[in-house]
Amino acid sequence: MLKTVLNVGCGQRAISILGTSLPADEWRELRLDIDPDVAPDIVASMTDMAPVPDGSVDAVWSSHNLEHLDPHEVPVTLREFLRVLKPGGTLLLTVPDLQAVAKLVAEDRLDEAVYECRQGPIRPLDVIYGYGPALAAGNRFMAHRTGFTPNLLGRLLQEAGFEPVAVWRRAAAYELQVKAFRPPASAAALEEFGSLLRTPALRTPALRTPAG
């Protein structure tokens, strides 16, 4: 039986996580977005995913979405992610690394292109406030309203009930990546998590290890 991944803030259908981040022969993708124009399977806000039953998905994937919330909405959303996951389910997150970008701002590089993505060049301005061309085109869903450092994000995840939690930096794209579990994590998941923590490239202060 295929496992289910809930892609929260999925965007356009042409952008799929299957076959790139997750094996297409093992997973089926359920797409959720607040914007009906992207034709998701479920139209809903990530702060209230009521159409998704409790404990119904094996994984939640959300890339560059939490930053579009107000700060007080982030804990609500993380609890929603926890709610829809099966016990032992996995949360995979990506958000901008505001701490890394702040260093560029301090160097007076606010309007300098610092990396390229599929949309085009990205500046610190885009990371902090939202992608400029999309905002100029009238897409207010793309505005950024909060930000994260590794320690803040790790603490928010643990307070929401995730354990264990790992947060690490992807420096080339000025972003933070997360792998976390709804307890109880399986023995296989914990073994994989331990391997992640032992990976030399990920031994950074950004990592959060299991409590205790």
PDB file of C-alpha atoms in Angstrom:
ATOM      1  CA  MET A   1       0.000   0.000   0.000  1.00  0.00           C
ATOM      2  CA  LEU A   2       1.275   3.447  -0.907  1.00  0.00           C
ATOM      3  CA  LYS A   3       2.087   5.834   1.918  1.00  0.00           C
ATOM      4  CA  THR A   4       0.512   9.312   1.855  1.00  0.00           C
ATOM      5  CA  VAL A   5       2.408  12.587   1.979  1.00  0.00           C
ATOM      6  CA  LEU A   6       0.447  15.799   2.526  1.00  0.00           C
ATOM      7  CA  ASN A   7       2.095  18.566   0.502  1.00  0.00           C
ATOM      8  CA  VAL A   8       1.094  21.735   2.381  1.00  0.00           C
ATOM      9  CA  GLY A   9       1.322  24.919   0.325  1.00  0.00           C
ATOM     10  CA  CYS A  10       1.794  22.785  -2.768  1.00  0.00           C
ATOM     11  CA  GLY A  11       1.673  25.513  -5.415  1.00  0.00           C
ATOM     12  CA  GLN A  12       1.340  24.620  -9.091  1.00  0.00           C
ATOM     13  CA  ARG A  13       0.609  20.977  -9.955  1.00  0.00           C
ATOM     14  CA  ALA A  14       3.677  20.839 -12.220  1.00  0.00           C
ATOM     15  CA  ILE A  15       5.849  21.063  -9.104  1.00  0.00           C
ATOM     16  CA  SER A  16       5.688  17.625  -7.474  1.00  0.00           C
ATOM     17  CA  ILE A  17       7.797  16.220  -4.665  1.00  0.00           C
ATOM     18  CA  LEU A  18       7.334  12.661  -5.939  1.00  0.00           C
ATOM     19  CA  GLY A  19      10.276  11.271  -7.838  1.00  0.00           C
ATOM     20  CA  THR A  20      12.588  13.957  -6.443  1.00  0.00           C
ATOM     21  CA  SER A  21      12.251  14.032  -2.660  1.00  0.00           C
ATOM     22  CA  LEU A  22      10.172  10.864  -2.196  1.00  0.00           C
ATOM     23  CA  PRO A  23      10.048   7.670  -4.302  1.00  0.00           C
ATOM     24  CA  ALA A  24       7.017   7.803  -6.611  1.00  0.00           C
ATOM     25  CA  ASP A  25       6.512   4.038  -6.354  1.00  0.00           C
ATOM     26  CA  GLU A  26       6.136   4.207  -2.557  1.00  0.00           C
ATOM     27  CA  TRP A  27       4.164   7.406  -1.990  1.00  0.00           C
ATOM     28  CA  ARG A  28       1.023   9.180  -3.143  1.00  0.00           C
ATOM     29  CA  GLU A  29       0.806  12.961  -2.884  1.00  0.00           C
ATOM     30  CA  LEU A  30      -2.170  14.811  -1.396  1.00  0.00           C
ATOM     31  CA  ARG A  31      -1.949  18.497  -2.303  1.00  0.00           C
ATOM     32  CA  LEU A  32      -3.238  21.281  -0.023  1.00  0.00           C
ATOM     33  CA  ASP A  33      -3.101  25.014  -0.704  1.00  0.00           C
ATOM     34  CA  ILE A  34      -4.969  28.165   0.302  1.00  0.00           C
ATOM     35  CA  ASP A  35      -4.969  29.354  -3.332  1.00  0.00           C
ATOM     36  CA  PRO A  36      -7.689  27.663  -5.431  1.00  0.00           C
ATOM     37  CA  ASP A  37      -5.998  28.876  -8.626  1.00  0.00           C
ATOM     38  CA  VAL A  38      -3.284  26.200  -8.230  1.00  0.00           C
ATOM     39  CA  ALA A  39      -5.954  23.448  -8.299  1.00  0.00           C
ATOM     40  CA  PRO A  40      -5.005  21.615  -5.093  1.00  0.00           C
ATOM     41  CA  ASP A  41      -6.770  18.467  -3.915  1.00  0.00           C
ATOM     42  CA  ILE A  42      -7.778  20.379  -0.776  1.00  0.00           C
ATOM     43  CA  VAL A  43      -8.334  24.142  -0.521  1.00  0.00           C
ATOM     44  CA  ALA A  44      -7.526  25.124   3.057  1.00  0.00           C
ATOM     45  CA  SER A  45      -5.289  27.285   5.189  1.00  0.00           C
ATOM     46  CA  MET A  46      -2.442  25.485   6.921  1.00  0.00           C
ATOM     47  CA  THR A  47      -3.645  27.069  10.175  1.00  0.00           C
ATOM     48  CA  ASP A  48      -6.894  25.079   9.870  1.00  0.00           C
ATOM     49  CA  MET A  49      -6.629  21.859   7.876  1.00  0.00           C
ATOM     50  CA  ALA A  50     -10.020  20.568   9.058  1.00  0.00           C
ATOM     51  CA  PRO A  51     -10.653  18.615   5.811  1.00  0.00           C
ATOM     52  CA  VAL A  52      -7.665  16.388   6.697  1.00  0.00           C
ATOM     53  CA  PRO A  53      -8.597  13.790   9.350  1.00  0.00           C
ATOM     54  CA  ASP A  54      -6.561  13.256  12.510  1.00  0.00           C
ATOM     55  CA  GLY A  55      -3.672  10.810  12.135  1.00  0.00           C
ATOM     56  CA  SER A  56      -4.341  10.192   8.451  1.00  0.00           C
ATOM     57  CA  VAL A  57      -1.025  10.857   6.660  1.00  0.00           C
ATOM     58  CA  ASP A  58       2.404   9.259   6.875  1.00  0.00           C
ATOM     59  CA  ALA A  59       4.328  12.467   6.178  1.00  0.00           C
ATOM     60  CA  VAL A  60       3.792  16.209   5.931  1.00  0.00           C
ATOM     61  CA  TRP A  61       5.949  18.149   3.490  1.00  0.00           C
ATOM     62  CA  SER A  62       5.953  21.950   3.465  1.00  0.00           C
ATOM     63  CA  SER A  63       8.559  23.990   1.626  1.00  0.00           C
ATOM     64  CA  HIS A  64       8.786  27.765   2.106  1.00  0.00           C
ATOM     65  CA  ASN A  65       5.339  28.259   3.608  1.00  0.00           C
ATOM     66  CA  LEU A  66       5.649  28.975   7.348  1.00  0.00           C
ATOM     67  CA  GLU A  67       7.231  32.349   6.616  1.00  0.00           C
ATOM     68  CA  HIS A  68       3.929  33.487   5.053  1.00  0.00           C
ATOM     69  CA  LEU A  69       2.191  33.295   8.448  1.00  0.00           C
ATOM     70  CA  ASP A  70       1.983  35.834  11.250  1.00  0.00           C
ATOM     71  CA  PRO A  71       4.216  34.785  14.171  1.00  0.00           C
ATOM     72  CA  HIS A  72       1.285  33.815  16.410  1.00  0.00           C
ATOM     73  CA  GLU A  73      -0.034  31.474  13.694  1.00  0.00           C
ATOM     74  CA  VAL A  74       3.119  29.344  13.549  1.00  0.00           C
ATOM     75  CA  PRO A  75       2.467  27.287  16.729  1.00  0.00           C
ATOM     76  CA  VAL A  76      -1.132  26.726  15.574  1.00  0.00           C
ATOM     77  CA  THR A  77       0.102  25.435  12.226  1.00  0.00           C
ATOM     78  CA  LEU A  78       2.734  23.154  13.739  1.00  0.00           C
ATOM     79  CA  ARG A  79       0.054  21.617  15.961  1.00  0.00           C
ATOM     80  CA  GLU A  80      -2.064  21.062  12.830  1.00  0.00           C
ATOM     81  CA  PHE A  81       0.876  19.288  11.184  1.00  0.00           C
ATOM     82  CA  LEU A  82       1.201  17.090  14.280  1.00  0.00           C
ATOM     83  CA  ARG A  83      -2.546  16.384  14.360  1.00  0.00           C
ATOM     84  CA  VAL A  84      -2.812  15.038  10.805  1.00  0.00           C
ATOM     85  CA  LEU A  85       0.298  12.843  11.075  1.00  0.00           C
ATOM     86  CA  LYS A  86       0.016   9.211  12.057  1.00  0.00           C
ATOM     87  CA  PRO A  87       1.960   8.273  15.220  1.00  0.00           C
ATOM     88  CA  GLY A  88       5.569   7.944  14.100  1.00  0.00           C
ATOM     89  CA  GLY A  89       4.873  10.094  11.030  1.00  0.00           C
ATOM     90  CA  THR A  90       7.501  12.414   9.575  1.00  0.00           C
ATOM     91  CA  LEU A  91       7.502  16.188   9.134  1.00  0.00           C
ATOM     92  CA  LEU A  92       9.762  17.640   6.427  1.00  0.00           C
ATOM     93  CA  LEU A  93      10.057  21.437   6.387  1.00  0.00           C
ATOM     94  CA  THR A  94      12.062  24.091   4.578  1.00  0.00           C
ATOM     95  CA  VAL A  95      12.043  27.784   5.540  1.00  0.00           C
ATOM     96  CA  PRO A  96      14.354  30.764   4.914  1.00  0.00           C
ATOM     97  CA  ASP A  97      17.339  31.104   7.251  1.00  0.00           C
ATOM     98  CA  LEU A  98      16.799  34.621   8.554  1.00  0.00           C
ATOM     99  CA  GLN A  99      19.954  34.522  10.671  1.00  0.00           C
ATOM    100  CA  ALA A 100      22.135  33.828   7.619  1.00  0.00           C
ATOM    101  CA  VAL A 101      20.362  36.504   5.580  1.00  0.00           C
ATOM    102  CA  ALA A 102      20.794  39.037   8.402  1.00  0.00           C
ATOM    103  CA  LYS A 103      24.551  38.786   7.888  1.00  0.00           C
ATOM    104  CA  LEU A 104      24.080  39.887   4.271  1.00  0.00           C
ATOM    105  CA  VAL A 105      21.957  42.821   5.401  1.00  0.00           C
ATOM    106  CA  ALA A 106      24.701  43.831   7.850  1.00  0.00           C
ATOM    107  CA  GLU A 107      27.121  43.791   4.891  1.00  0.00           C
ATOM    108  CA  ASP A 108      24.828  46.215   2.979  1.00  0.00           C
ATOM    109  CA  ARG A 109      23.913  43.548   0.376  1.00  0.00           C
ATOM    110  CA  LEU A 110      20.136  43.856   0.752  1.00  0.00           C
ATOM    111  CA  ASP A 111      19.428  44.251  -2.988  1.00  0.00           C
ATOM    112  CA  GLU A 112      22.185  41.953  -4.290  1.00  0.00           C
ATOM    113  CA  ALA A 113      21.308  38.660  -5.985  1.00  0.00           C
ATOM    114  CA  VAL A 114      22.845  35.957  -3.780  1.00  0.00           C
ATOM    115  CA  TYR A 115      21.558  32.763  -5.430  1.00  0.00           C
ATOM    116  CA  GLU A 116      19.396  31.507  -8.293  1.00  0.00           C
ATOM    117  CA  CYS A 117      16.227  29.403  -8.112  1.00  0.00           C
ATOM    118  CA  ARG A 118      13.780  28.286 -10.789  1.00  0.00           C
ATOM    119  CA  GLN A 119      12.001  31.678 -10.612  1.00  0.00           C
ATOM    120  CA  GLY A 120      15.218  33.631 -11.104  1.00  0.00           C
ATOM    121  CA  PRO A 121      17.755  35.523  -8.957  1.00  0.00           C
ATOM    122  CA  ILE A 122      16.992  35.857  -5.252  1.00  0.00           C
ATOM    123  CA  ARG A 123      18.013  38.837  -3.103  1.00  0.00           C
ATOM    124  CA  PRO A 124      17.962  39.220   0.683  1.00  0.00           C
ATOM    125  CA  LEU A 125      14.967  41.532   0.122  1.00  0.00           C
ATOM    126  CA  ASP A 126      13.082  38.583  -1.400  1.00  0.00           C
ATOM    127  CA  VAL A 127      14.009  36.260   1.453  1.00  0.00           C
ATOM    128  CA  ILE A 128      12.913  38.726   4.124  1.00  0.00           C
ATOM    129  CA  TYR A 129       9.755  40.214   2.597  1.00  0.00           C
ATOM    130  CA  GLY A 130       8.699  37.772  -0.146  1.00  0.00           C
ATOM    131  CA  TYR A 131       9.597  37.231  -3.791  1.00  0.00           C
ATOM    132  CA  GLY A 132       9.509  40.699  -5.361  1.00  0.00           C
ATOM    133  CA  PRO A 133       8.269  39.843  -8.887  1.00  0.00           C
ATOM    134  CA  ALA A 134       5.383  37.762  -7.501  1.00  0.00           C
ATOM    135  CA  LEU A 135       4.363  40.562  -5.146  1.00  0.00           C
ATOM    136  CA  ALA A 136       4.586  43.083  -7.989  1.00  0.00           C
ATOM    137  CA  ALA A 137       2.245  40.854 -10.015  1.00  0.00           C
ATOM    138  CA  GLY A 138      -0.333  41.097  -7.232  1.00  0.00           C
ATOM    139  CA  ASN A 139       0.182  37.713  -5.532  1.00  0.00           C
ATOM    140  CA  ARG A 140      -0.126  38.735  -1.888  1.00  0.00           C
ATOM    141  CA  PHE A 141       0.045  35.080  -0.812  1.00  0.00           C
ATOM    142  CA  MET A 142       3.802  35.408  -1.453  1.00  0.00           C
ATOM    143  CA  ALA A 143       4.395  38.061   1.239  1.00  0.00           C
ATOM    144  CA  HIS A 144       6.599  36.991   4.176  1.00  0.00           C
ATOM    145  CA  ARG A 145       5.316  37.887   7.650  1.00  0.00           C
ATOM    146  CA  THR A 146       7.642  36.022  10.007  1.00  0.00           C
ATOM    147  CA  GLY A 147      11.095  34.453  10.095  1.00  0.00           C
ATOM    148  CA  PHE A 148      13.163  31.764  11.782  1.00  0.00           C
ATOM    149  CA  THR A 149      16.561  30.983  13.234  1.00  0.00           C
ATOM    150  CA  PRO A 150      17.597  27.363  13.872  1.00  0.00           C
ATOM    151  CA  ASN A 151      17.065  27.527  17.625  1.00  0.00           C
ATOM    152  CA  LEU A 152      13.691  29.267  17.376  1.00  0.00           C
ATOM    153  CA  LEU A 153      12.374  26.782  14.830  1.00  0.00           C
ATOM    154  CA  GLY A 154      13.638  23.789  16.812  1.00  0.00           C
ATOM    155  CA  ARG A 155      12.056  25.092  20.006  1.00  0.00           C
ATOM    156  CA  LEU A 156       8.699  25.762  18.323  1.00  0.00           C
ATOM    157  CA  LEU A 157       8.648  22.235  16.904  1.00  0.00           C
ATOM    158  CA  GLN A 158       9.397  20.645  20.265  1.00  0.00           C
ATOM    159  CA  GLU A 159       6.796  22.817  21.993  1.00  0.00           C
ATOM    160  CA  ALA A 160       4.246  21.656  19.396  1.00  0.00           C
ATOM    161  CA  GLY A 161       4.960  18.045  20.379  1.00  0.00           C
ATOM    162  CA  PHE A 162       7.471  16.813  17.783  1.00  0.00           C
ATOM    163  CA  GLU A 163      10.276  14.568  19.035  1.00  0.00           C
ATOM    164  CA  PRO A 164      12.984  14.030  17.925  1.00  0.00           C
ATOM    165  CA  VAL A 165      13.698  17.160  15.873  1.00  0.00           C
ATOM    166  CA  ALA A 166      16.651  18.060  13.642  1.00  0.00           C
ATOM    167  CA  VAL A 167      17.209  21.458  12.032  1.00  0.00           C
ATOM    168  CA  TRP A 168      20.131  22.097   9.726  1.00  0.00           C
ATOM    169  CA  ARG A 169      21.328  24.775   7.336  1.00  0.00           C
ATOM    170  CA  ARG A 170      21.407  24.577   3.548  1.00  0.00           C
ATOM    171  CA  ALA A 171      23.834  27.437   3.147  1.00  0.00           C
ATOM    172  CA  ALA A 172      23.754  27.699  -0.657  1.00  0.00           C
ATOM    173  CA  ALA A 173      20.054  28.627  -0.620  1.00  0.00           C
ATOM    174  CA  TYR A 174      19.959  30.500   2.712  1.00  0.00           C
ATOM    175  CA  GLU A 175      17.402  28.079   4.098  1.00  0.00           C
ATOM    176  CA  LEU A 176      16.749  25.817   7.067  1.00  0.00           C
ATOM    177  CA  GLN A 177      15.637  22.218   6.640  1.00  0.00           C
ATOM    178  CA  VAL A 178      13.805  20.130   9.219  1.00  0.00           C
ATOM    179  CA  LYS A 179      13.163  16.473   9.870  1.00  0.00           C
ATOM    180  CA  ALA A 180      10.931  15.756  12.853  1.00  0.00           C
ATOM    181  CA  PHE A 181       8.561  13.045  14.037  1.00  0.00           C
ATOM    182  CA  ARG A 182       5.209  12.711  15.729  1.00  0.00           C
ATOM    183  CA  PRO A 183       5.967  10.442  18.710  1.00  0.00           C
ATOM    184  CA  PRO A 184       6.515   7.623  19.099  1.00  0.00           C
ATOM    185  CA  ALA A 185       9.099   7.404  16.329  1.00  0.00           C
ATOM    186  CA  SER A 186       9.786   3.868  15.123  1.00  0.00           C
ATOM    187  CA  ALA A 187      13.096   2.129  15.766  1.00  0.00           C
ATOM    188  CA  ALA A 188      13.898   2.430  12.053  1.00  0.00           C
ATOM    189  CA  ALA A 189      13.129   6.159  12.112  1.00  0.00           C
ATOM    190  CA  LEU A 190      15.316   6.685  15.167  1.00  0.00           C
ATOM    191  CA  GLU A 191      18.157   4.763  13.537  1.00  0.00           C
ATOM    192  CA  GLU A 192      17.828   6.940  10.430  1.00  0.00           C
ATOM    193  CA  PHE A 193      17.694  10.036  12.633  1.00  0.00           C
ATOM    194  CA  GLY A 194      20.863   8.986  14.448  1.00  0.00           C
ATOM    195  CA  SER A 195      22.601   8.498  11.114  1.00  0.00           C
ATOM    196  CA  LEU A 196      21.509  12.004  10.132  1.00  0.00           C
ATOM    197  CA  LEU A 197      23.046  13.459  13.280  1.00  0.00           C
ATOM    198  CA  ARG A 198      26.297  11.592  12.611  1.00  0.00           C
ATOM    199  CA  THR A 199      26.627  13.013   9.087  1.00  0.00           C
ATOM    200  CA  PRO A 200      29.718  15.292   9.215  1.00  0.00           C
ATOM    201  CA  ALA A 201      28.230  17.909   6.878  1.00  0.00           C
ATOM    202  CA  LEU A 202      25.279  18.346   9.248  1.00  0.00           C
ATOM    203  CA  ARG A 203      27.199  18.656  12.508  1.00  0.00           C
ATOM    204  CA  THR A 204      26.353  22.312  13.036  1.00  0.00           C
ATOM    205  CA  PRO A 205      24.857  24.367  15.860  1.00  0.00           C
ATOM    206  CA  ALA A 206      21.622  24.306  13.838  1.00  0.00           C
ATOM    207  CA  LEU A 207      20.950  20.696  14.812  1.00  0.00           C
ATOM    208  CA  ARG A 208      18.489  19.816  17.527  1.00  0.00           C
ATOM    209  CA  THR A 209      18.927  16.397  19.118  1.00  0.00           C
ATOM    210  CA  PRO A 210      16.347  14.281  20.946  1.00  0.00           C
ATOM    211  CA  ALA A 211      15.515  15.451  24.455  1.00  0.00           C
ATOM    212  CA  GLY A 212      17.336  13.643  27.241  1.00  0.00           C
TER     213      GLY A 212
END
